[in-house]
mmCIF file of N, CA and C in Angstrom:
data_model
loop_
_atom_site.group_PDB
_atom_site.id
_atom_site.type_symbol
_atom_site.label_atom_id
_atom_site.label_comp_id
_atom_site.label_asym_id
_atom_site.label_seq_id
_atom_site.Cartn_x
_atom_site.Cartn_y
_atom_site.Cartn_z
ATOM 1 N N UNK T 1 79.729 100.884 -87.556
ATOM 2 C CA UNK T 1 79.154 100.449 -86.307
ATOM 3 C C UNK T 1 80.118 99.446 -85.673
ATOM 4 N N UNK T 2 80.449 99.614 -84.414
ATOM 5 C CA UNK T 2 81.341 98.680 -83.744
ATOM 6 C C UNK T 2 80.726 97.281 -83.662
ATOM 7 N N UNK T 3 81.588 96.289 -83.579
ATOM 8 C CA UNK T 3 81.137 94.898 -83.597
ATOM 9 C C UNK T 3 80.272 94.570 -82.376
ATOM 10 N N UNK T 4 80.633 95.084 -81.203
ATOM 11 C CA UNK T 4 79.862 94.785 -79.993
ATOM 12 C C UNK T 4 78.455 95.391 -80.080
ATOM 13 N N UNK T 5 78.348 96.616 -80.572
ATOM 14 C CA UNK T 5 77.042 97.257 -80.705
ATOM 15 C C UNK T 5 76.196 96.523 -81.742
ATOM 16 N N UNK T 6 76.821 96.058 -82.813
ATOM 17 C CA UNK T 6 76.108 95.313 -83.843
ATOM 18 C C UNK T 6 75.555 94.007 -83.276
ATOM 19 N N UNK T 7 76.347 93.313 -82.472
ATOM 20 C CA UNK T 7 75.878 92.065 -81.865
ATOM 21 C C UNK T 7 74.699 92.315 -80.930
ATOM 22 N N UNK T 8 74.774 93.375 -80.151
ATOM 23 C CA UNK T 8 73.698 93.676 -79.203
ATOM 24 C C UNK T 8 72.400 93.992 -79.941
ATOM 25 N N UNK T 9 72.493 94.804 -80.995
ATOM 26 C CA UNK T 9 71.290 95.180 -81.751
ATOM 27 C C UNK T 9 70.670 93.961 -82.425
ATOM 28 N N UNK T 10 71.490 93.126 -83.042
ATOM 29 C CA UNK T 10 70.963 91.932 -83.704
ATOM 30 C C UNK T 10 70.402 90.927 -82.696
ATOM 31 N N UNK T 11 71.021 90.806 -81.531
ATOM 32 C CA UNK T 11 70.507 89.893 -80.501
ATOM 33 C C UNK T 11 69.160 90.362 -79.974
ATOM 34 N N UNK T 12 69.018 91.650 -79.739
ATOM 35 C CA UNK T 12 67.736 92.184 -79.271
ATOM 36 C C UNK T 12 66.659 91.975 -80.331
ATOM 37 N N UNK T 13 66.995 92.223 -81.587
ATOM 38 C CA UNK T 13 66.022 92.012 -82.662
ATOM 39 C C UNK T 13 65.645 90.537 -82.776
ATOM 40 N N UNK T 14 66.606 89.638 -82.604
ATOM 41 C CA UNK T 14 66.322 88.204 -82.650
ATOM 42 C C UNK T 14 65.426 87.762 -81.511
ATOM 43 N N UNK T 15 65.676 88.282 -80.318
ATOM 44 C CA UNK T 15 64.842 87.933 -79.165
ATOM 45 C C UNK T 15 63.423 88.465 -79.358
ATOM 46 N N UNK T 16 63.275 89.680 -79.873
ATOM 47 C CA UNK T 16 61.942 90.224 -80.123
ATOM 48 C C UNK T 16 61.200 89.432 -81.199
ATOM 49 N N UNK T 17 61.902 89.002 -82.213
ATOM 50 C CA UNK T 17 61.283 88.201 -83.261
ATOM 51 C C UNK T 17 60.841 86.846 -82.713
ATOM 52 N N UNK T 18 61.660 86.241 -81.866
ATOM 53 C CA UNK T 18 61.300 84.968 -81.244
ATOM 54 C C UNK T 18 60.107 85.150 -80.305
ATOM 55 N N UNK T 19 60.069 86.273 -79.581
ATOM 56 C CA UNK T 19 58.936 86.565 -78.700
ATOM 57 C C UNK T 19 57.653 86.750 -79.512
ATOM 58 N N UNK T 20 57.759 87.324 -80.696
ATOM 59 C CA UNK T 20 56.601 87.466 -81.579
ATOM 60 C C UNK T 20 56.064 86.098 -81.987
ATOM 61 N N UNK T 21 56.956 85.171 -82.297
ATOM 62 C CA UNK T 21 56.518 83.821 -82.661
ATOM 63 C C UNK T 21 55.842 83.130 -81.483
ATOM 64 N N UNK T 22 56.398 83.271 -80.295
ATOM 65 C CA UNK T 22 55.786 82.657 -79.110
ATOM 66 C C UNK T 22 54.434 83.292 -78.784
ATOM 67 N N UNK T 23 54.338 84.616 -78.913
ATOM 68 C CA UNK T 23 53.076 85.296 -78.650
ATOM 69 C C UNK T 23 51.983 84.886 -79.620
ATOM 70 N N UNK T 24 52.330 84.708 -80.877
ATOM 71 C CA UNK T 24 51.352 84.271 -81.863
ATOM 72 C C UNK T 24 50.900 82.848 -81.591
ATOM 73 N N UNK T 25 51.838 81.978 -81.218
ATOM 74 C CA UNK T 25 51.475 80.603 -80.883
ATOM 75 C C UNK T 25 50.577 80.554 -79.650
ATOM 76 N N UNK T 26 50.846 81.407 -78.675
ATOM 77 C CA UNK T 26 50.008 81.441 -77.469
ATOM 78 C C UNK T 26 48.623 82.006 -77.774
ATOM 79 N N UNK T 27 48.554 82.959 -78.690
ATOM 80 C CA UNK T 27 47.259 83.561 -79.034
ATOM 81 C C UNK T 27 46.348 82.577 -79.758
ATOM 82 N N UNK T 28 46.921 81.611 -80.455
ATOM 83 C CA UNK T 28 46.087 80.626 -81.138
ATOM 84 C C UNK T 28 45.292 79.770 -80.160
ATOM 85 N N UNK T 29 45.845 79.498 -78.989
ATOM 86 C CA UNK T 29 45.192 78.593 -78.057
ATOM 87 C C UNK T 29 44.370 79.245 -76.974
ATOM 88 N N UNK T 30 44.414 80.548 -76.852
ATOM 89 C CA UNK T 30 43.701 81.196 -75.749
ATOM 90 C C UNK T 30 42.214 81.329 -76.048
ATOM 91 N N UNK T 31 41.412 81.417 -74.986
ATOM 92 C CA UNK T 31 39.971 81.590 -75.147
ATOM 93 C C UNK T 31 39.545 83.043 -75.015
ATOM 94 N N UNK T 32 40.466 83.962 -74.907
ATOM 95 C CA UNK T 32 40.104 85.343 -74.603
ATOM 96 C C UNK T 32 40.198 86.258 -75.820
ATOM 97 N N UNK T 33 39.785 85.811 -76.978
ATOM 98 C CA UNK T 33 39.798 86.679 -78.154
ATOM 99 C C UNK T 33 38.649 87.675 -78.081
ATOM 100 N N UNK T 34 37.475 87.189 -77.712
ATOM 101 C CA UNK T 34 36.291 88.036 -77.663
ATOM 102 C C UNK T 34 35.603 87.816 -76.319
ATOM 103 N N UNK T 35 35.278 88.908 -75.654
ATOM 104 C CA UNK T 35 34.504 88.854 -74.414
ATOM 105 C C UNK T 35 33.253 89.696 -74.611
ATOM 106 N N UNK T 36 32.162 89.261 -74.017
ATOM 107 C CA UNK T 36 30.937 90.033 -74.152
ATOM 108 C C UNK T 36 29.968 89.717 -73.036
ATOM 109 N N UNK T 37 28.937 90.511 -72.987
ATOM 110 C CA UNK T 37 27.862 90.268 -72.034
ATOM 111 C C UNK T 37 26.581 90.033 -72.816
ATOM 112 N N UNK T 38 25.755 89.155 -72.286
ATOM 113 C CA UNK T 38 24.508 88.821 -72.957
ATOM 114 C C UNK T 38 23.369 88.930 -71.954
ATOM 115 N N UNK T 39 22.232 89.347 -72.436
ATOM 116 C CA UNK T 39 21.040 89.463 -71.612
ATOM 117 C C UNK T 39 20.230 88.184 -71.768
ATOM 118 N N UNK T 40 19.802 87.623 -70.675
ATOM 119 C CA UNK T 40 19.060 86.372 -70.697
ATOM 120 C C UNK T 40 17.695 86.593 -71.350
ATOM 121 N N UNK T 41 17.311 85.658 -72.183
ATOM 122 C CA UNK T 41 15.984 85.706 -72.786
ATOM 123 C C UNK T 41 15.044 84.910 -71.898
ATOM 124 N N UNK T 42 14.062 85.560 -71.377
ATOM 125 C CA UNK T 42 13.073 84.887 -70.540
ATOM 126 C C UNK T 42 11.872 84.509 -71.390
ATOM 127 N N UNK T 43 10.882 83.913 -70.758
ATOM 128 C CA UNK T 43 9.685 83.511 -71.490
ATOM 129 C C UNK T 43 8.959 84.696 -72.086
ATOM 130 N N UNK T 44 9.028 85.844 -71.433
ATOM 131 C CA UNK T 44 8.352 87.035 -71.929
ATOM 132 C C UNK T 44 9.227 87.829 -72.893
ATOM 133 N N UNK T 45 10.467 87.409 -73.111
ATOM 134 C CA UNK T 45 11.439 88.072 -73.977
ATOM 135 C C UNK T 45 11.783 89.475 -73.503
ATOM 136 N N UNK T 46 11.446 89.837 -72.285
ATOM 137 C CA UNK T 46 11.722 91.166 -71.777
ATOM 138 C C UNK T 46 12.043 91.058 -70.296
ATOM 139 N N UNK T 47 13.155 91.613 -69.907
ATOM 140 C CA UNK T 47 13.538 91.628 -68.506
ATOM 141 C C UNK T 47 13.304 93.051 -68.015
ATOM 142 N N UNK T 48 12.372 93.220 -67.116
ATOM 143 C CA UNK T 48 12.034 94.525 -66.582
ATOM 144 C C UNK T 48 12.708 94.660 -65.215
ATOM 145 N N UNK T 49 14.024 94.900 -65.226
ATOM 146 C CA UNK T 49 14.772 95.008 -63.979
ATOM 147 C C UNK T 49 15.813 96.105 -64.135
ATOM 148 N N UNK T 50 16.192 96.669 -63.011
ATOM 149 C CA UNK T 50 17.232 97.695 -63.000
ATOM 150 C C UNK T 50 18.161 97.434 -61.829
ATOM 151 N N UNK T 51 19.345 98.032 -61.901
ATOM 152 C CA UNK T 51 20.292 97.972 -60.788
ATOM 153 C C UNK T 51 20.799 96.567 -60.515
ATOM 154 N N UNK T 52 20.714 96.177 -59.238
ATOM 155 C CA UNK T 52 21.242 94.872 -58.846
ATOM 156 C C UNK T 52 20.384 93.725 -59.352
ATOM 157 N N UNK T 53 19.109 93.956 -59.565
ATOM 158 C CA UNK T 53 18.250 92.913 -60.133
ATOM 159 C C UNK T 53 18.655 92.584 -61.563
ATOM 160 N N UNK T 54 19.074 93.616 -62.307
ATOM 161 C CA UNK T 54 19.470 93.398 -63.695
ATOM 162 C C UNK T 54 20.728 92.549 -63.788
ATOM 163 N N UNK T 55 21.625 92.667 -62.820
ATOM 164 C CA UNK T 55 22.851 91.872 -62.832
ATOM 165 C C UNK T 55 22.573 90.377 -62.744
ATOM 166 N N UNK T 56 21.439 90.007 -62.206
ATOM 167 C CA UNK T 56 21.075 88.592 -62.125
ATOM 168 C C UNK T 56 20.685 88.024 -63.483
ATOM 169 N N UNK T 57 20.413 88.902 -64.457
ATOM 170 C CA UNK T 57 19.980 88.456 -65.772
ATOM 171 C C UNK T 57 21.025 88.706 -66.863
ATOM 172 N N UNK T 58 22.190 89.224 -66.496
ATOM 173 C CA UNK T 58 23.241 89.483 -67.477
ATOM 174 C C UNK T 58 24.280 88.381 -67.386
ATOM 175 N N UNK T 59 24.489 87.686 -68.486
ATOM 176 C CA UNK T 59 25.479 86.621 -68.547
ATOM 177 C C UNK T 59 26.734 87.090 -69.256
ATOM 178 N N UNK T 60 27.675 86.191 -69.343
ATOM 179 C CA UNK T 60 28.954 86.506 -69.991
ATOM 180 C C UNK T 60 29.257 85.450 -71.040
ATOM 181 N N UNK T 61 29.972 85.870 -72.064
ATOM 182 C CA UNK T 61 30.446 84.948 -73.086
ATOM 183 C C UNK T 61 31.877 85.333 -73.431
ATOM 184 N N UNK T 62 32.708 84.320 -73.615
ATOM 185 C CA UNK T 62 34.080 84.549 -74.066
ATOM 186 C C UNK T 62 34.486 83.363 -74.936
ATOM 187 N N UNK T 63 35.197 83.662 -76.007
ATOM 188 C CA UNK T 63 35.643 82.577 -76.869
ATOM 189 C C UNK T 63 36.900 82.984 -77.612
ATOM 190 N N UNK T 64 37.572 81.971 -78.074
ATOM 191 C CA UNK T 64 38.788 82.147 -78.852
ATOM 192 C C UNK T 64 38.596 81.506 -80.220
ATOM 193 N N UNK T 65 39.656 80.990 -80.767
ATOM 194 C CA UNK T 65 39.584 80.411 -82.101
ATOM 195 C C UNK T 65 38.982 79.009 -82.082
ATOM 196 N N UNK T 66 39.198 78.264 -81.016
ATOM 197 C CA UNK T 66 38.754 76.871 -80.981
ATOM 198 C C UNK T 66 37.661 76.600 -79.943
ATOM 199 N N UNK T 67 37.741 77.234 -78.772
ATOM 200 C CA UNK T 67 36.828 76.928 -77.674
ATOM 201 C C UNK T 67 36.225 78.207 -77.110
ATOM 202 N N UNK T 68 35.143 78.038 -76.372
ATOM 203 C CA UNK T 68 34.526 79.175 -75.720
ATOM 204 C C UNK T 68 33.690 78.739 -74.537
ATOM 205 N N UNK T 69 33.199 79.723 -73.802
ATOM 206 C CA UNK T 69 32.366 79.452 -72.645
ATOM 207 C C UNK T 69 31.298 80.533 -72.546
ATOM 208 N N UNK T 70 30.091 80.099 -72.254
ATOM 209 C CA UNK T 70 28.983 81.018 -72.051
ATOM 210 C C UNK T 70 28.415 80.752 -70.663
ATOM 211 N N UNK T 71 28.175 81.806 -69.920
ATOM 212 C CA UNK T 71 27.569 81.696 -68.599
ATOM 213 C C UNK T 71 26.195 82.348 -68.676
ATOM 214 N N UNK T 72 25.159 81.543 -68.557
ATOM 215 C CA UNK T 72 23.783 82.061 -68.585
ATOM 216 C C UNK T 72 23.348 82.392 -67.176
ATOM 217 N N UNK T 73 22.737 83.539 -67.042
ATOM 218 C CA UNK T 73 22.174 83.937 -65.763
ATOM 219 C C UNK T 73 20.746 84.396 -66.018
ATOM 220 N N UNK T 74 19.817 83.632 -65.565
ATOM 221 C CA UNK T 74 18.410 83.994 -65.719
ATOM 222 C C UNK T 74 17.745 84.134 -64.360
ATOM 223 N N UNK T 75 18.455 84.757 -63.435
ATOM 224 C CA UNK T 75 17.915 84.969 -62.111
ATOM 225 C C UNK T 75 18.162 83.816 -61.157
ATOM 226 N N UNK T 76 18.711 82.712 -61.645
ATOM 227 C CA UNK T 76 18.901 81.527 -60.810
ATOM 228 C C UNK T 76 20.377 81.239 -60.544
ATOM 229 N N UNK T 77 21.253 82.143 -60.870
ATOM 230 C CA UNK T 77 22.689 81.898 -60.720
ATOM 231 C C UNK T 77 23.312 81.517 -62.049
ATOM 232 N N UNK T 78 24.630 81.560 -62.101
ATOM 233 C CA UNK T 78 25.336 81.294 -63.346
ATOM 234 C C UNK T 78 25.379 79.813 -63.690
ATOM 235 N N UNK T 79 25.115 79.524 -64.964
ATOM 236 C CA UNK T 79 25.223 78.157 -65.466
ATOM 237 C C UNK T 79 26.194 78.166 -66.635
ATOM 238 N N UNK T 80 27.420 77.676 -66.429
ATOM 239 C CA UNK T 80 28.396 77.709 -67.520
ATOM 240 C C UNK T 80 28.110 76.635 -68.572
ATOM 241 N N UNK T 81 28.417 76.978 -69.808
ATOM 242 C CA UNK T 81 28.240 76.071 -70.934
ATOM 243 C C UNK T 81 29.484 76.177 -71.806
ATOM 244 N N UNK T 82 30.193 75.090 -71.950
ATOM 245 C CA UNK T 82 31.403 75.044 -72.780
ATOM 246 C C UNK T 82 31.009 74.667 -74.211
ATOM 247 N N UNK T 83 31.638 75.281 -75.185
ATOM 248 C CA UNK T 83 31.403 74.904 -76.572
ATOM 249 C C UNK T 83 32.714 75.003 -77.339
ATOM 250 N N UNK T 84 32.767 74.282 -78.440
ATOM 251 C CA UNK T 84 33.932 74.364 -79.330
ATOM 252 C C UNK T 84 33.421 74.636 -80.734
ATOM 253 N N UNK T 85 34.259 75.243 -81.537
ATOM 254 C CA UNK T 85 33.792 75.727 -82.831
ATOM 255 C C UNK T 85 33.597 74.619 -83.851
ATOM 256 N N UNK T 86 34.563 73.718 -83.957
ATOM 257 C CA UNK T 86 34.513 72.814 -85.096
ATOM 258 C C UNK T 86 33.378 71.801 -85.034
ATOM 259 N N UNK T 87 33.084 71.124 -83.944
ATOM 260 C CA UNK T 87 31.894 70.274 -84.044
ATOM 261 C C UNK T 87 30.590 71.030 -83.802
ATOM 262 N N UNK T 88 30.601 72.046 -82.948
ATOM 263 C CA UNK T 88 29.345 72.682 -82.540
ATOM 264 C C UNK T 88 28.897 73.802 -83.467
ATOM 265 N N UNK T 89 29.768 74.715 -83.830
ATOM 266 C CA UNK T 89 29.371 75.920 -84.561
ATOM 267 C C UNK T 89 29.770 75.919 -86.036
ATOM 268 N N UNK T 90 30.093 74.768 -86.562
ATOM 269 C CA UNK T 90 30.534 74.708 -87.960
ATOM 270 C C UNK T 90 29.407 75.057 -88.927
ATOM 271 N N UNK T 91 28.156 74.813 -88.536
ATOM 272 C CA UNK T 91 27.025 75.144 -89.413
ATOM 273 C C UNK T 91 26.744 76.640 -89.430
ATOM 274 N N UNK T 92 27.090 77.338 -88.335
ATOM 275 C CA UNK T 92 26.750 78.752 -88.211
ATOM 276 C C UNK T 92 27.853 79.644 -88.765
ATOM 277 N N UNK T 93 29.082 79.388 -88.354
ATOM 278 C CA UNK T 93 30.227 80.213 -88.763
ATOM 279 C C UNK T 93 31.032 79.435 -89.799
ATOM 280 N N UNK T 94 31.360 80.028 -90.931
ATOM 281 C CA UNK T 94 32.081 79.293 -91.962
ATOM 282 C C UNK T 94 33.485 78.897 -91.507
ATOM 283 N N UNK T 95 33.888 77.710 -91.909
ATOM 284 C CA UNK T 95 35.195 77.186 -91.516
ATOM 285 C C UNK T 95 36.332 77.925 -92.220
ATOM 286 N N UNK T 96 36.033 78.591 -93.326
ATOM 287 C CA UNK T 96 37.096 79.285 -94.057
ATOM 288 C C UNK T 96 37.715 80.406 -93.234
ATOM 289 N N UNK T 97 36.939 81.036 -92.359
ATOM 290 C CA UNK T 97 37.481 82.083 -91.498
ATOM 291 C C UNK T 97 38.523 81.494 -90.558
ATOM 292 N N UNK T 98 38.183 80.372 -89.938
ATOM 293 C CA UNK T 98 39.103 79.744 -89.002
ATOM 294 C C UNK T 98 40.338 79.205 -89.700
ATOM 295 N N UNK T 99 40.142 78.611 -90.857
ATOM 296 C CA UNK T 99 41.279 78.066 -91.594
ATOM 297 C C UNK T 99 42.226 79.184 -92.032
ATOM 298 N N UNK T 100 41.690 80.299 -92.496
ATOM 299 C CA UNK T 100 42.563 81.394 -92.922
ATOM 300 C C UNK T 100 43.291 82.028 -91.740
ATOM 301 N N UNK T 101 42.636 82.139 -90.577
ATOM 302 C CA UNK T 101 43.328 82.666 -89.394
ATOM 303 C C UNK T 101 44.454 81.730 -88.972
ATOM 304 N N UNK T 102 44.177 80.435 -88.964
ATOM 305 C CA UNK T 102 45.211 79.459 -88.608
ATOM 306 C C UNK T 102 46.357 79.507 -89.610
ATOM 307 N N UNK T 103 46.032 79.590 -90.894
ATOM 308 C CA UNK T 103 47.066 79.629 -91.933
ATOM 309 C C UNK T 103 47.952 80.862 -91.791
ATOM 310 N N UNK T 104 47.348 82.033 -91.626
ATOM 311 C CA UNK T 104 48.142 83.253 -91.532
ATOM 312 C C UNK T 104 48.929 83.323 -90.227
ATOM 313 N N UNK T 105 48.385 82.793 -89.144
ATOM 314 C CA UNK T 105 49.158 82.741 -87.889
ATOM 315 C C UNK T 105 50.337 81.789 -88.021
ATOM 316 N N UNK T 106 50.151 80.684 -88.724
ATOM 317 C CA UNK T 106 51.260 79.763 -88.959
ATOM 318 C C UNK T 106 52.336 80.414 -89.821
ATOM 319 N N UNK T 107 51.921 81.132 -90.852
ATOM 320 C CA UNK T 107 52.889 81.848 -91.689
ATOM 321 C C UNK T 107 53.638 82.894 -90.870
ATOM 322 N N UNK T 108 52.924 83.602 -89.997
ATOM 323 C CA UNK T 108 53.561 84.590 -89.133
ATOM 324 C C UNK T 108 54.582 83.945 -88.208
ATOM 325 N N UNK T 109 54.257 82.793 -87.645
ATOM 326 C CA UNK T 109 55.194 82.086 -86.771
ATOM 327 C C UNK T 109 56.435 81.669 -87.541
ATOM 328 N N UNK T 110 56.252 81.127 -88.739
ATOM 329 C CA UNK T 110 57.402 80.686 -89.546
ATOM 330 C C UNK T 110 58.289 81.869 -89.912
ATOM 331 N N UNK T 111 57.696 82.966 -90.381
ATOM 332 C CA UNK T 111 58.504 84.132 -90.747
ATOM 333 C C UNK T 111 59.215 84.743 -89.548
ATOM 334 N N UNK T 112 58.558 84.745 -88.394
ATOM 335 C CA UNK T 112 59.207 85.280 -87.194
ATOM 336 C C UNK T 112 60.388 84.409 -86.780
ATOM 337 N N UNK T 113 60.240 83.096 -86.883
ATOM 338 C CA UNK T 113 61.357 82.212 -86.528
ATOM 339 C C UNK T 113 62.499 82.315 -87.529
ATOM 340 N N UNK T 114 62.157 82.451 -88.814
ATOM 341 C CA UNK T 114 63.213 82.636 -89.826
ATOM 342 C C UNK T 114 63.918 83.969 -89.598
ATOM 343 N N UNK T 115 63.162 85.014 -89.294
ATOM 344 C CA UNK T 115 63.766 86.312 -88.992
ATOM 345 C C UNK T 115 64.665 86.244 -87.770
ATOM 346 N N UNK T 116 64.228 85.526 -86.727
ATOM 347 C CA UNK T 116 65.070 85.372 -85.537
ATOM 348 C C UNK T 116 66.360 84.640 -85.869
ATOM 349 N N UNK T 117 66.252 83.634 -86.726
ATOM 350 C CA UNK T 117 67.458 82.908 -87.145
ATOM 351 C C UNK T 117 68.427 83.797 -87.904
ATOM 352 N N UNK T 118 67.898 84.621 -88.809
ATOM 353 C CA UNK T 118 68.768 85.540 -89.553
ATOM 354 C C UNK T 118 69.413 86.570 -88.632
ATOM 355 N N UNK T 119 68.650 87.080 -87.675
ATOM 356 C CA UNK T 119 69.224 88.053 -86.735
ATOM 357 C C UNK T 119 70.353 87.432 -85.927
ATOM 358 N N UNK T 120 70.152 86.220 -85.443
ATOM 359 C CA UNK T 120 71.198 85.563 -84.654
ATOM 360 C C UNK T 120 72.401 85.212 -85.523
ATOM 361 N N UNK T 121 72.138 84.808 -86.769
ATOM 362 C CA UNK T 121 73.249 84.500 -87.671
ATOM 363 C C UNK T 121 74.056 85.760 -87.972
ATOM 364 N N UNK T 122 73.382 86.878 -88.157
ATOM 365 C CA UNK T 122 74.096 88.133 -88.406
ATOM 366 C C UNK T 122 74.871 88.587 -87.179
ATOM 367 N N UNK T 123 74.370 88.252 -85.994
ATOM 368 C CA UNK T 123 75.059 88.673 -84.770
ATOM 369 C C UNK T 123 76.294 87.824 -84.501
ATOM 370 N N UNK T 124 76.203 86.517 -84.718
ATOM 371 C CA UNK T 124 77.292 85.629 -84.317
ATOM 372 C C UNK T 124 78.015 84.956 -85.475
ATOM 373 N N UNK T 125 77.489 85.049 -86.677
ATOM 374 C CA UNK T 125 78.129 84.410 -87.821
ATOM 375 C C UNK T 125 78.877 85.404 -88.674
ATOM 376 N N UNK T 126 79.199 84.959 -89.864
ATOM 377 C CA UNK T 126 79.868 85.843 -90.825
ATOM 378 C C UNK T 126 79.005 85.908 -92.079
ATOM 379 N N UNK T 127 78.027 86.809 -92.096
ATOM 380 C CA UNK T 127 77.067 86.818 -93.194
ATOM 381 C C UNK T 127 77.657 87.253 -94.531
ATOM 382 N N UNK T 128 78.768 87.984 -94.518
ATOM 383 C CA UNK T 128 79.299 88.476 -95.780
ATOM 384 C C UNK T 128 79.749 87.319 -96.662
ATOM 385 N N UNK T 129 80.441 86.335 -96.067
ATOM 386 C CA UNK T 129 80.907 85.206 -96.867
ATOM 387 C C UNK T 129 79.758 84.302 -97.303
ATOM 388 N N UNK T 130 78.741 84.195 -96.469
ATOM 389 C CA UNK T 130 77.639 83.286 -96.775
ATOM 390 C C UNK T 130 76.703 83.859 -97.825
ATOM 391 N N UNK T 131 76.422 85.161 -97.751
ATOM 392 C CA UNK T 131 75.406 85.737 -98.619
ATOM 393 C C UNK T 131 75.924 86.130 -99.994
ATOM 394 N N UNK T 132 77.180 85.864 -100.287
ATOM 395 C CA UNK T 132 77.718 86.081 -101.630
ATOM 396 C C UNK T 132 78.105 84.728 -102.208
ATOM 397 N N UNK T 133 77.986 84.586 -103.504
ATOM 398 C CA UNK T 133 78.304 83.313 -104.130
ATOM 399 C C UNK T 133 77.046 82.492 -104.355
ATOM 400 N N UNK T 134 77.194 81.206 -104.690
ATOM 401 C CA UNK T 134 76.028 80.389 -105.030
ATOM 402 C C UNK T 134 75.066 80.178 -103.855
ATOM 403 N N UNK T 135 75.589 80.040 -102.636
ATOM 404 C CA UNK T 135 74.703 79.837 -101.487
ATOM 405 C C UNK T 135 73.834 81.077 -101.272
ATOM 406 N N UNK T 136 74.418 82.248 -101.391
ATOM 407 C CA UNK T 136 73.654 83.481 -101.250
ATOM 408 C C UNK T 136 72.618 83.637 -102.343
ATOM 409 N N UNK T 137 72.973 83.226 -103.571
ATOM 410 C CA UNK T 137 72.028 83.286 -104.676
ATOM 411 C C UNK T 137 70.821 82.393 -104.401
ATOM 412 N N UNK T 138 71.060 81.176 -103.925
ATOM 413 C CA UNK T 138 69.943 80.278 -103.601
ATOM 414 C C UNK T 138 69.120 80.839 -102.437
ATOM 415 N N UNK T 139 69.794 81.407 -101.455
ATOM 416 C CA UNK T 139 69.095 81.946 -100.291
ATOM 417 C C UNK T 139 68.203 83.124 -100.688
ATOM 418 N N UNK T 140 68.737 84.067 -101.443
ATOM 419 C CA UNK T 140 67.930 85.233 -101.830
ATOM 420 C C UNK T 140 66.815 84.827 -102.789
ATOM 421 N N UNK T 141 67.029 83.814 -103.637
ATOM 422 C CA UNK T 141 65.949 83.337 -104.522
ATOM 423 C C UNK T 141 64.833 82.701 -103.696
ATOM 424 N N UNK T 142 65.207 81.962 -102.624
ATOM 425 C CA UNK T 142 64.204 81.354 -101.759
ATOM 426 C C UNK T 142 63.409 82.428 -101.025
ATOM 427 N N UNK T 143 64.083 83.458 -100.544
ATOM 428 C CA UNK T 143 63.400 84.545 -99.826
ATOM 429 C C UNK T 143 62.462 85.289 -100.773
ATOM 430 N N UNK T 144 62.888 85.516 -102.014
ATOM 431 C CA UNK T 144 62.065 86.236 -102.977
ATOM 432 C C UNK T 144 60.806 85.445 -103.353
ATOM 433 N N UNK T 145 60.911 84.125 -103.366
ATOM 434 C CA UNK T 145 59.730 83.305 -103.701
ATOM 435 C C UNK T 145 58.728 83.348 -102.584
#
């Protein structure tokens, strides 16, 4: 493979790996993980409406990993309600789910950044001299662990 083509391929792979890390970091903070619609519970527990009348009783909910918003509509217009998971919903939803998602997203970000670094090093450095000898032995042992 020619040197110029090798540099281009490794640079593109490095940029894609870096974009993966940025996308994962952005996904952790967004509120748009889950979107849904909810039907308002009235005093009679039954909404007997159709068409445009029914739209007055359908609310929306959206939430992410940390925060969310619910809009209640019970015929009187939308009333937004902001909530966050850790102080508000910790009794309902187990914290282990959130901790494991955060942990695995952090691991994904770290591996993507390390991969981007290796791609850029292979594109612009001299990996043959580095990856052989004691430094290469320590590097491959670290990767294997």
